[in-house]
């Protein structure tokens, strides 16, 4: 297993172009299965989750290849409707293929998805949406078998689930008749997915609001699309600058999609300038505690930014209360941060961070994607060397974290795993 070695104490300085959004490109790759033609998806990040999605598409009988910053998918003649267990278990968003495979092939066979262990990750809302569209779902000993001709429906999801909303959109595009999906999920990945589906010729409206309408049965064709910048990766680099001190500019992301995070960083004592396409953060003094941070569905404070922000606030003064409302167990980075000298107390969904004057290097382990990124953020502001293990989690969502941070002046390197 490879490891990061981070020498803390170097302020960051420079500009970084943010790569395409993981949580946009994954449903977009599943959607490419719907169109009998070639799709070119630009600004496609080099992530292990993207490779897993391409492997699923190839298994289903599509051609899929990388061409520089883009991937090209040709779903003219898919031949299979089963997603292999080992690919399903690679990531959470493999479940998004349920709607796409069922919509294109008329049936789908898959097991429960994998992904970050953030507490229970049920798929009941995904299945409710598929059943609401007429899909028949049979639970088999190793997963689910879905079949049925899909027909439009008025769907109401009991929770603002991003993934279930995306699954409903993909299936509804192939259903007979119109569908309305009311879920309250307004995430940016949903907006990007709608934009791609419309490029394919689908008639989808309302993404970004609480009700999305889909006109099913419209013939689809191949298309080109450019994936939006990853707001969580941008948040990660801004919190890194807050933790290490210095001046960092991120480009290629819509500043409005992370305004809840930049507002907190400003309250903590950073100087933030947001303009179309770029955000600058300067931090010349230790951070101070801020008002309670409660994670919520978009446009609320993003749960994916909770861990990196917590890591930055560990070193400084004052106290910050976090309330993690989206997932039951999204504090696995806390014990690791405490190994570095952080003072954090967790009670259920509440974490209280007491700022300390300094953190020190330690040997720590990533247990999930954003928690792993948080350990790197903390290490940048710590004294001495930190070893971060479990990089396979980080590689799922960051194209080249060590390369980008090194370019900003961080002392970070990736050591190959010892056999
Ligand atoms: C997406 O996960 C993102 N992943 C997550 O990012 C992000 O944290 C989350 O949305 C925020 O809502 C991708 O887009 C690939 P949800 P998803 O369905 O779709 C419950 C990252 O780090 N729920 O919106 O899996 C669920 O347990 C990842 O990039 C059900 O109860 O999240 C959670 O409490 C982590 N039943 C809440 O809804 C269901 O069927 C929101 O989950 C589905 C979800």
Short mmCIF file of C-alpha atoms and ligand atoms in Angstrom, two decimals:
data_model
loop_
_atom_site.label_atom_id
_atom_site.label_comp_id
_atom_site.label_asym_id
_atom_site.label_seq_id
_atom_site.Cartn_x
_atom_site.Cartn_y
_atom_site.Cartn_z
CA UNK A 1 0.00 0.00 0.00
CA UNK A 2 1.49 3.37 -0.97
CA UNK A 3 1.94 6.11 1.59
CA UNK A 4 2.19 9.89 1.60
CA UNK A 5 5.14 11.46 3.40
CA UNK A 6 4.30 15.05 4.31
CA UNK A 7 6.75 17.52 5.88
CA UNK A 8 4.59 20.16 7.49
CA UNK A 9 5.33 23.84 7.96
CA UNK A 10 5.67 25.08 4.37
CA UNK A 11 3.17 27.79 3.45
CA UNK A 12 1.42 27.28 0.11
CA UNK A 13 1.61 29.69 -2.79
CA UNK A 14 0.29 29.42 -6.31
CA UNK A 15 -2.66 28.57 -8.53
CA UNK A 16 -4.28 25.21 -9.29
CA UNK A 17 -6.72 24.29 -12.04
CA UNK A 18 -9.49 22.14 -10.55
CA UNK A 19 -10.24 18.89 -12.39
CA UNK A 20 -13.67 17.61 -13.39
CA UNK A 21 -16.09 16.65 -10.65
CA UNK A 22 -16.16 13.01 -9.56
CA UNK A 23 -19.79 13.26 -8.48
CA UNK A 24 -20.73 14.64 -11.90
CA UNK A 25 -18.72 12.39 -14.18
CA UNK A 26 -19.79 9.11 -12.56
CA UNK A 27 -23.53 9.47 -13.29
CA UNK A 28 -22.63 10.98 -16.70
CA UNK A 29 -20.64 7.87 -17.60
CA UNK A 30 -23.62 5.70 -16.63
CA UNK A 31 -25.85 7.96 -18.75
CA UNK A 32 -23.60 7.42 -21.78
CA UNK A 33 -24.99 3.87 -21.86
CA UNK A 34 -28.39 5.26 -22.83
CA UNK A 35 -27.34 6.68 -26.22
CA UNK A 36 -26.74 4.44 -29.28
CA UNK A 37 -23.73 6.43 -30.41
CA UNK A 38 -20.41 7.93 -29.41
CA UNK A 39 -20.04 10.33 -26.47
CA UNK A 40 -16.97 12.46 -25.79
CA UNK A 41 -16.76 13.52 -22.16
CA UNK A 42 -14.24 16.33 -21.67
CA UNK A 43 -12.54 17.37 -18.41
CA UNK A 44 -12.90 13.78 -17.24
CA UNK A 45 -10.67 13.35 -14.17
CA UNK A 46 -8.19 10.45 -13.89
CA UNK A 47 -9.71 8.75 -10.84
CA UNK A 48 -9.98 5.10 -9.83
CA UNK A 49 -13.77 5.49 -9.66
CA UNK A 50 -13.74 6.66 -13.30
CA UNK A 51 -11.68 3.60 -14.27
CA UNK A 52 -14.21 1.38 -12.47
CA UNK A 53 -17.06 3.01 -14.42
CA UNK A 54 -15.23 2.53 -17.72
CA UNK A 55 -14.66 -1.13 -16.80
CA UNK A 56 -18.40 -1.56 -16.17
CA UNK A 57 -19.22 0.03 -19.54
CA UNK A 58 -16.75 -2.26 -21.33
CA UNK A 59 -18.22 -5.30 -19.54
CA UNK A 60 -21.67 -4.28 -20.78
CA UNK A 61 -20.36 -4.29 -24.36
CA UNK A 62 -19.55 -0.61 -24.87
CA UNK A 63 -16.28 0.73 -26.26
CA UNK A 64 -14.64 3.07 -23.74
CA UNK A 65 -11.22 4.69 -23.97
CA UNK A 66 -9.31 7.64 -22.65
CA UNK A 67 -8.14 10.33 -25.07
CA UNK A 68 -6.09 12.87 -23.12
CA UNK A 69 -8.36 14.96 -20.86
CA UNK A 70 -11.44 13.24 -22.31
CA UNK A 71 -12.96 9.78 -22.38
CA UNK A 72 -14.83 8.42 -25.41
CA UNK A 73 -17.70 5.99 -24.88
CA UNK A 74 -19.56 4.21 -27.71
CA UNK A 75 -22.74 2.49 -26.52
CA UNK A 76 -24.06 1.62 -29.98
CA UNK A 77 -24.57 -2.06 -29.16
CA UNK A 78 -24.34 -3.10 -25.51
CA UNK A 79 -24.60 -6.87 -25.09
CA UNK A 80 -25.02 -7.51 -21.34
CA UNK A 81 -27.20 -6.36 -18.48
CA UNK A 82 -25.21 -7.70 -15.51
CA UNK A 83 -22.69 -5.65 -13.52
CA UNK A 84 -19.95 -7.85 -12.00
CA UNK A 85 -19.86 -7.91 -8.21
CA UNK A 86 -16.20 -6.92 -8.02
CA UNK A 87 -16.97 -3.76 -10.02
CA UNK A 88 -20.16 -3.01 -8.13
CA UNK A 89 -18.25 -3.12 -4.85
CA UNK A 90 -15.57 -0.68 -6.01
CA UNK A 91 -17.69 2.41 -5.40
CA UNK A 92 -21.02 3.73 -4.23
CA UNK A 93 -21.98 5.22 -7.57
CA UNK A 94 -22.02 1.82 -9.32
CA UNK A 95 -25.66 1.69 -8.18
CA UNK A 96 -26.31 4.50 -10.68
CA UNK A 97 -25.91 1.90 -13.44
CA UNK A 98 -29.18 0.30 -12.25
CA UNK A 99 -31.36 2.93 -13.92
CA UNK A 100 -29.21 3.15 -17.02
CA UNK A 101 -28.90 -0.63 -17.63
CA UNK A 102 -32.59 -1.24 -16.94
CA UNK A 103 -33.55 1.65 -19.19
CA UNK A 104 -31.34 0.59 -22.09
CA UNK A 105 -31.46 -3.21 -21.80
CA UNK A 106 -34.90 -3.79 -20.25
CA UNK A 107 -33.36 -5.64 -17.33
CA UNK A 108 -30.43 -5.35 -14.92
CA UNK A 109 -28.59 -7.64 -12.54
CA UNK A 110 -26.33 -6.23 -9.84
CA UNK A 111 -25.31 -6.59 -6.20
CA UNK A 112 -25.21 -3.90 -3.52
CA UNK A 113 -22.65 -1.13 -4.19
CA UNK A 114 -19.43 -0.43 -2.27
CA UNK A 115 -17.86 2.96 -1.64
CA UNK A 116 -16.88 4.98 1.42
CA UNK A 117 -17.98 3.49 4.73
CA UNK A 118 -19.90 6.43 6.17
CA UNK A 119 -22.39 4.39 8.11
CA UNK A 120 -25.35 2.62 6.51
CA UNK A 121 -25.55 3.40 2.79
CA UNK A 122 -29.00 1.97 1.93
CA UNK A 123 -30.37 1.98 -1.59
CA UNK A 124 -34.05 1.77 -0.66
CA UNK A 125 -34.81 5.12 -2.31
CA UNK A 126 -33.10 3.98 -5.53
CA UNK A 127 -35.26 0.84 -5.55
CA UNK A 128 -38.42 2.80 -4.69
CA UNK A 129 -37.79 5.08 -7.67
CA UNK A 130 -37.25 2.14 -10.04
CA UNK A 131 -40.39 0.38 -8.72
CA UNK A 132 -42.31 3.65 -9.07
CA UNK A 133 -41.39 3.62 -12.77
CA UNK A 134 -42.71 0.09 -13.19
CA UNK A 135 -39.48 -1.83 -12.65
CA UNK A 136 -39.93 -5.26 -11.01
CA UNK A 137 -37.11 -6.00 -8.55
CA UNK A 138 -36.33 -9.50 -7.29
CA UNK A 139 -33.79 -9.99 -4.53
CA UNK A 140 -31.55 -12.97 -5.37
CA UNK A 141 -28.90 -14.59 -3.18
CA UNK A 142 -26.14 -12.43 -4.60
CA UNK A 143 -27.99 -9.23 -5.41
CA UNK A 144 -30.89 -7.81 -7.38
CA UNK A 145 -32.55 -8.77 -10.65
CA UNK A 146 -34.61 -5.94 -12.18
CA UNK A 147 -36.84 -6.15 -15.24
CA UNK A 148 -39.89 -4.54 -16.77
CA UNK A 149 -40.99 -1.99 -19.29
CA UNK A 150 -40.66 1.41 -17.65
CA UNK A 151 -43.49 3.92 -17.68
CA UNK A 152 -43.51 7.53 -16.55
CA UNK A 153 -44.71 8.36 -13.04
CA UNK A 154 -44.83 11.08 -10.38
CA UNK A 155 -42.07 10.12 -7.96
CA UNK A 156 -41.65 11.57 -4.48
CA UNK A 157 -38.45 10.56 -2.65
CA UNK A 158 -38.67 10.77 1.14
CA UNK A 159 -35.07 12.07 1.41
CA UNK A 160 -33.08 14.46 -0.81
CA UNK A 161 -30.92 11.62 -2.11
CA UNK A 162 -28.52 12.70 -4.85
CA UNK A 163 -27.92 9.18 -6.15
CA UNK A 164 -31.55 8.08 -6.07
CA UNK A 165 -32.56 11.24 -7.94
CA UNK A 166 -29.93 10.53 -10.60
CA UNK A 167 -31.05 6.90 -10.90
CA UNK A 168 -34.64 8.03 -11.36
CA UNK A 169 -33.57 10.47 -14.11
CA UNK A 170 -31.67 7.79 -16.03
CA UNK A 171 -34.53 5.29 -15.90
CA UNK A 172 -37.22 7.92 -16.62
CA UNK A 173 -35.46 9.01 -19.83
CA UNK A 174 -36.20 5.52 -21.17
CA UNK A 175 -39.74 5.23 -19.78
CA UNK A 176 -42.95 5.59 -21.80
CA UNK A 177 -44.48 8.94 -20.93
CA UNK A 178 -43.55 11.78 -18.60
CA UNK A 179 -42.04 11.63 -15.11
CA UNK A 180 -41.76 14.17 -12.33
CA UNK A 181 -39.23 13.48 -9.59
CA UNK A 182 -39.61 15.43 -6.35
CA UNK A 183 -36.77 14.81 -3.93
CA UNK A 184 -35.32 18.10 -2.80
CA UNK A 185 -31.89 16.95 -3.99
CA UNK A 186 -30.37 19.95 -5.80
CA UNK A 187 -26.72 18.88 -6.03
CA UNK A 188 -24.45 20.16 -8.77
CA UNK A 189 -23.91 16.64 -10.11
CA UNK A 190 -27.63 16.47 -10.84
CA UNK A 191 -27.45 19.74 -12.78
CA UNK A 192 -24.46 18.48 -14.78
CA UNK A 193 -26.25 15.19 -15.48
CA UNK A 194 -29.31 17.04 -16.78
CA UNK A 195 -27.07 19.07 -19.08
CA UNK A 196 -25.53 15.88 -20.49
CA UNK A 197 -28.89 14.12 -20.91
CA UNK A 198 -30.20 17.12 -22.86
CA UNK A 199 -27.09 16.99 -25.07
CA UNK A 200 -28.06 13.38 -25.84
CA UNK A 201 -31.47 14.64 -26.96
CA UNK A 202 -33.43 13.90 -23.80
CA UNK A 203 -35.99 16.40 -22.51
CA UNK A 204 -35.13 16.97 -18.83
CA UNK A 205 -35.90 20.15 -16.87
CA UNK A 206 -35.72 21.39 -13.33
CA UNK A 207 -32.37 20.08 -12.04
CA UNK A 208 -31.22 22.39 -9.26
CA UNK A 209 -34.78 22.83 -8.07
CA UNK A 210 -36.77 20.34 -6.01
CA UNK A 211 -38.83 18.99 -8.92
CA UNK A 212 -37.31 17.52 -12.08
CA UNK A 213 -39.46 16.64 -15.10
CA UNK A 214 -38.43 14.11 -17.72
CA UNK A 215 -40.19 13.38 -21.01
CA UNK A 216 -39.49 9.69 -21.66
CA UNK A 217 -39.05 7.80 -24.89
CA UNK A 218 -37.31 10.55 -26.87
CA UNK A 219 -34.73 9.07 -29.32
CA UNK A 220 -31.18 9.67 -28.09
CA UNK A 221 -27.85 10.14 -29.88
CA UNK A 222 -24.19 10.56 -29.00
CA UNK A 223 -22.91 13.94 -27.83
CA UNK A 224 -19.98 15.85 -26.36
CA UNK A 225 -19.99 17.35 -22.87
CA UNK A 226 -17.55 19.08 -20.56
CA UNK A 227 -17.74 18.09 -16.90
CA UNK A 228 -17.96 20.94 -14.37
CA UNK A 229 -15.10 21.55 -11.94
CA UNK A 230 -15.08 19.63 -8.65
CA UNK A 231 -16.18 21.97 -5.89
CA UNK A 232 -15.05 19.58 -3.14
CA UNK A 233 -11.55 19.33 -4.58
CA UNK A 234 -11.50 23.14 -4.69
CA UNK A 235 -12.61 23.23 -1.03
CA UNK A 236 -9.81 20.81 -0.19
CA UNK A 237 -7.12 23.07 -1.64
CA UNK A 238 -8.57 26.15 0.02
CA UNK A 239 -8.64 24.41 3.41
CA UNK A 240 -5.06 23.26 2.76
CA UNK A 241 -4.02 26.90 2.35
CA UNK A 242 -5.92 27.77 5.52
CA UNK A 243 -4.11 24.99 7.41
CA UNK A 244 -0.61 25.66 6.07
CA UNK A 245 -0.90 29.41 5.59
CA UNK A 246 -0.07 31.23 2.36
CA UNK A 247 -1.95 32.25 -0.77
CA UNK A 248 -3.76 29.86 -3.12
CA UNK A 249 -5.94 30.47 -6.15
CA UNK A 250 -8.23 27.76 -7.51
CA UNK A 251 -9.58 28.05 -11.06
CA UNK A 252 -12.08 26.12 -13.15
CA UNK A 253 -14.87 25.96 -10.59
CA UNK A 254 -18.02 28.02 -10.04
CA UNK A 255 -17.36 30.03 -6.86
CA UNK A 256 -21.10 30.06 -6.05
CA UNK A 257 -21.10 26.28 -5.51
CA UNK A 258 -18.76 26.52 -2.53
CA UNK A 259 -19.84 29.83 -1.04
CA UNK A 260 -20.95 28.12 2.21
CA UNK A 261 -17.40 26.88 2.70
CA UNK A 262 -15.63 30.12 1.75
CA UNK A 263 -17.93 31.97 4.16
CA UNK A 264 -16.73 29.75 7.02
CA UNK A 265 -13.08 30.18 6.00
CA UNK A 266 -13.59 33.97 6.01
CA UNK A 267 -15.14 33.79 9.49
CA UNK A 268 -12.13 31.72 10.60
CA UNK A 269 -9.82 34.59 9.60
CA UNK A 270 -8.88 33.94 5.97
CA UNK A 271 -9.13 36.58 3.25
CA UNK A 272 -11.18 35.13 0.38
CA UNK A 273 -11.84 36.76 -3.02
CA UNK A 274 -14.35 35.04 -5.29
CA UNK A 275 -14.75 35.91 -8.97
CA UNK A 276 -16.29 34.01 -11.89
CA UNK A 277 -14.04 31.01 -12.53
CA UNK A 278 -11.55 31.69 -9.73
CA UNK A 279 -11.29 31.91 -5.94
CA UNK A 280 -8.30 33.24 -4.00
CA UNK A 281 -7.58 32.53 -0.36
CA UNK A 282 -4.90 34.17 1.78
CA UNK A 283 -4.16 33.07 5.33
CA UNK A 284 -1.43 34.78 7.35
CA UNK A 285 -2.52 34.02 10.92
CA UNK A 286 -3.78 31.05 12.97
CA UNK A 287 -7.44 30.24 12.40
CA UNK A 288 -10.10 30.95 14.99
CA UNK A 289 -13.17 28.93 15.85
CA UNK A 290 -16.42 29.62 13.99
CA UNK A 291 -20.14 29.30 14.54
CA UNK A 292 -21.57 25.73 14.46
CA UNK A 293 -21.29 23.98 11.10
CA UNK A 294 -24.26 21.80 10.17
CA UNK A 295 -23.97 19.69 7.02
CA UNK A 296 -27.02 19.70 4.78
CA UNK A 297 -28.13 18.88 1.23
CA UNK A 298 -27.06 21.40 -1.42
CA UNK A 299 -27.07 24.40 -1.19
CA UNK A 300 -26.33 23.82 2.51
CA UNK A 301 -22.86 23.17 3.91
CA UNK A 302 -21.49 20.16 1.96
CA UNK A 303 -20.91 17.01 4.01
CA UNK A 304 -17.93 16.23 1.76
CA UNK A 305 -16.15 19.40 2.98
CA UNK A 306 -16.69 18.60 6.67
CA UNK A 307 -13.51 16.59 7.16
CA UNK A 308 -11.05 18.90 5.32
CA UNK A 309 -12.46 21.96 7.09
CA UNK A 310 -12.27 20.23 10.46
CA UNK A 311 -8.62 19.41 9.76
CA UNK A 312 -7.84 23.06 9.10
CA UNK A 313 -9.63 24.24 12.26
CA UNK A 314 -7.74 21.80 14.51
CA UNK A 315 -4.77 24.19 14.68
CA UNK A 316 -5.66 27.65 15.97
CA UNK A 317 -7.75 29.18 18.73
CA UNK A 318 -11.32 28.86 19.87
CA UNK A 319 -13.83 26.06 19.45
CA UNK A 320 -16.02 24.86 16.55
CA UNK A 321 -19.04 22.54 16.74
CA UNK A 322 -19.74 20.30 13.74
CA UNK A 323 -23.08 18.54 13.25
CA UNK A 324 -22.92 15.83 10.56
CA UNK A 325 -26.53 15.47 9.43
CA UNK A 326 -25.99 13.54 6.19
CA UNK A 327 -24.21 10.36 7.28
CA UNK A 328 -24.19 8.41 10.53
CA UNK A 329 -20.50 7.71 10.67
CA UNK A 330 -18.46 10.39 9.01
CA UNK A 331 -15.95 11.07 11.78
CA UNK A 332 -13.45 8.26 11.22
CA UNK A 333 -10.77 10.89 10.58
CA UNK A 334 -11.16 12.26 14.13
CA UNK A 335 -9.07 9.63 15.91
CA UNK A 336 -6.36 10.04 13.28
CA UNK A 337 -6.35 13.83 13.70
CA UNK A 338 -6.06 13.33 17.48
CA UNK A 339 -2.90 11.26 16.89
CA UNK A 340 -1.47 14.50 15.47
CA UNK A 341 -2.35 16.40 18.63
CA UNK A 342 -5.82 17.63 17.74
CA UNK A 343 -8.37 18.05 20.55
CA UNK A 344 -11.72 16.81 19.23
CA UNK A 345 -14.63 15.27 21.13
CA UNK A 346 -17.34 13.29 19.31
CA UNK A 347 -20.85 12.56 20.62
CA UNK A 348 -22.94 10.86 17.94
CA UNK A 349 -23.38 13.27 15.05
CA UNK A 350 -21.70 16.13 16.95
CA UNK A 351 -17.96 16.80 16.93
CA UNK A 352 -16.45 19.61 19.01
CA UNK A 353 -13.05 20.86 17.83
CA UNK A 354 -10.92 22.79 20.35
CA UNK A 355 -8.16 24.63 18.48
CA UNK A 356 -4.63 23.83 19.68
CA UNK A 357 -1.49 25.94 19.07
CA UNK A 358 0.27 23.23 17.11
CA UNK A 359 -0.10 19.80 15.58
CA UNK A 360 2.74 17.30 15.24
CA UNK A 361 3.50 14.70 12.60
CA UNK A 362 2.28 11.13 13.13
CA UNK A 363 1.56 7.90 11.28
CA UNK A 364 -2.13 8.05 10.31
CA UNK A 365 -4.51 6.11 8.09
CA UNK A 366 -7.28 7.13 5.71
CA UNK A 367 -10.55 5.24 6.15
CA UNK A 368 -12.53 7.08 3.48
CA UNK A 369 -12.02 9.54 0.65
CA UNK A 370 -12.59 12.94 2.30
CA UNK A 371 -11.25 11.80 5.66
CA UNK A 372 -8.04 10.86 3.91
CA UNK A 373 -7.79 14.27 2.26
CA UNK A 374 -8.37 15.84 5.68
CA UNK A 375 -5.31 14.04 7.10
CA UNK A 376 -3.17 15.58 4.35
CA UNK A 377 -4.62 19.03 5.09
CA UNK A 378 -3.75 18.68 8.78
CA UNK A 379 -0.27 17.34 7.97
CA UNK A 380 0.54 20.44 5.91
CA UNK A 381 0.11 22.60 9.03
CA UNK A 382 1.74 20.18 11.46
CA UNK A 383 5.33 20.26 12.75
CA UNK A 384 7.45 17.41 11.46
CA UNK A 385 6.67 14.47 9.21
CA UNK A 386 3.33 12.74 8.80
CA UNK A 387 2.83 9.39 7.09
CA UNK A 388 -0.61 8.94 5.54
CA UNK A 389 -1.61 5.36 4.67
CA UNK A 390 -4.66 4.11 2.77
CA UNK A 391 -4.12 6.24 -0.35
CA UNK A 392 -6.46 4.06 -2.40
CA UNK A 393 -9.30 5.94 -0.71
CA UNK A 394 -7.85 9.30 -1.76
CA UNK A 395 -7.16 8.14 -5.32
CA UNK A 396 -10.91 7.60 -5.79
CA UNK A 397 -11.58 11.34 -5.79
CA UNK A 398 -8.34 13.30 -6.33
CA UNK A 399 -6.56 13.17 -9.68
CA UNK A 400 -3.11 13.94 -8.30
CA UNK A 401 -3.29 15.39 -4.80
CA UNK A 402 0.44 15.18 -4.20
CA UNK A 403 1.26 16.72 -7.57
CA UNK A 404 -1.07 19.67 -7.12
CA UNK A 405 0.08 20.32 -3.55
CA UNK A 406 3.77 20.01 -4.47
CA UNK A 407 3.20 22.62 -7.21
CA UNK A 408 1.83 24.89 -4.49
CA UNK A 409 5.00 24.47 -2.41
CA UNK A 410 3.98 21.62 -0.12
CA UNK A 411 6.59 19.02 0.83
CA UNK A 412 4.66 15.87 -0.01
CA UNK A 413 5.69 12.66 -1.78
CA UNK A 414 4.11 9.30 -2.52
CA UNK A 415 6.16 6.29 -1.36
CA UNK A 416 5.48 3.01 -3.11
CA UNK A 417 3.97 0.34 -0.89
CA UNK A 418 6.35 -2.10 0.85
CA UNK A 419 5.46 -5.61 -0.27
C1 LIG B 1 -23.62 11.45 -3.11
O1 LIG B 1 -23.68 10.23 -2.41
C2 LIG B 1 -22.14 11.73 -3.27
N1 LIG B 1 -21.53 10.63 -4.02
C3 LIG B 1 -21.51 11.84 -1.89
O2 LIG B 1 -20.13 12.15 -2.08
C4 LIG B 1 -22.17 12.98 -1.14
O3 LIG B 1 -21.64 13.05 0.17
C5 LIG B 1 -23.68 12.73 -1.06
O4 LIG B 1 -24.22 12.52 -2.38
C6 LIG B 1 -24.36 13.94 -0.42
O5 LIG B 1 -25.72 13.78 -0.41
C7 LIG B 1 -21.68 10.60 -5.36
O6 LIG B 1 -22.33 11.43 -5.97
C8 LIG B 1 -20.98 9.47 -6.09
P1 LIG B 1 -27.26 10.49 -0.93
P2 LIG B 1 -25.08 9.41 -2.34
O7 LIG B 1 -28.08 9.44 -1.58
O8 LIG B 1 -25.86 9.65 -3.57
C9 LIG B 1 -29.57 8.39 2.62
C10 LIG B 1 -17.82 11.88 -1.79
O9 LIG B 1 -17.04 11.96 -0.82
N2 LIG B 1 -30.10 7.44 1.62
O10 LIG B 1 -27.47 11.91 -1.30
O11 LIG B 1 -24.78 8.03 -1.93
C11 LIG B 1 -28.08 8.22 2.83
O12 LIG B 1 -27.81 7.19 3.75
C12 LIG B 1 -19.16 11.18 -1.63
O13 LIG B 1 -17.59 12.37 -2.92
C13 LIG B 1 -31.06 6.52 2.00
O14 LIG B 1 -31.47 6.47 3.16
O15 LIG B 1 -25.73 10.17 -1.12
C14 LIG B 1 -27.68 9.58 3.35
O16 LIG B 1 -27.93 9.64 4.74
C15 LIG B 1 -19.40 10.70 -0.22
N3 LIG B 1 -31.53 5.65 1.07
C16 LIG B 1 -28.64 10.54 2.62
O17 LIG B 1 -29.70 9.71 2.12
C17 LIG B 1 -31.10 5.68 -0.23
O18 LIG B 1 -31.60 4.86 -1.04
C18 LIG B 1 -28.02 11.29 1.46
O19 LIG B 1 -27.39 10.31 0.65
C19 LIG B 1 -30.13 6.63 -0.61
C20 LIG B 1 -29.64 7.51 0.33
#
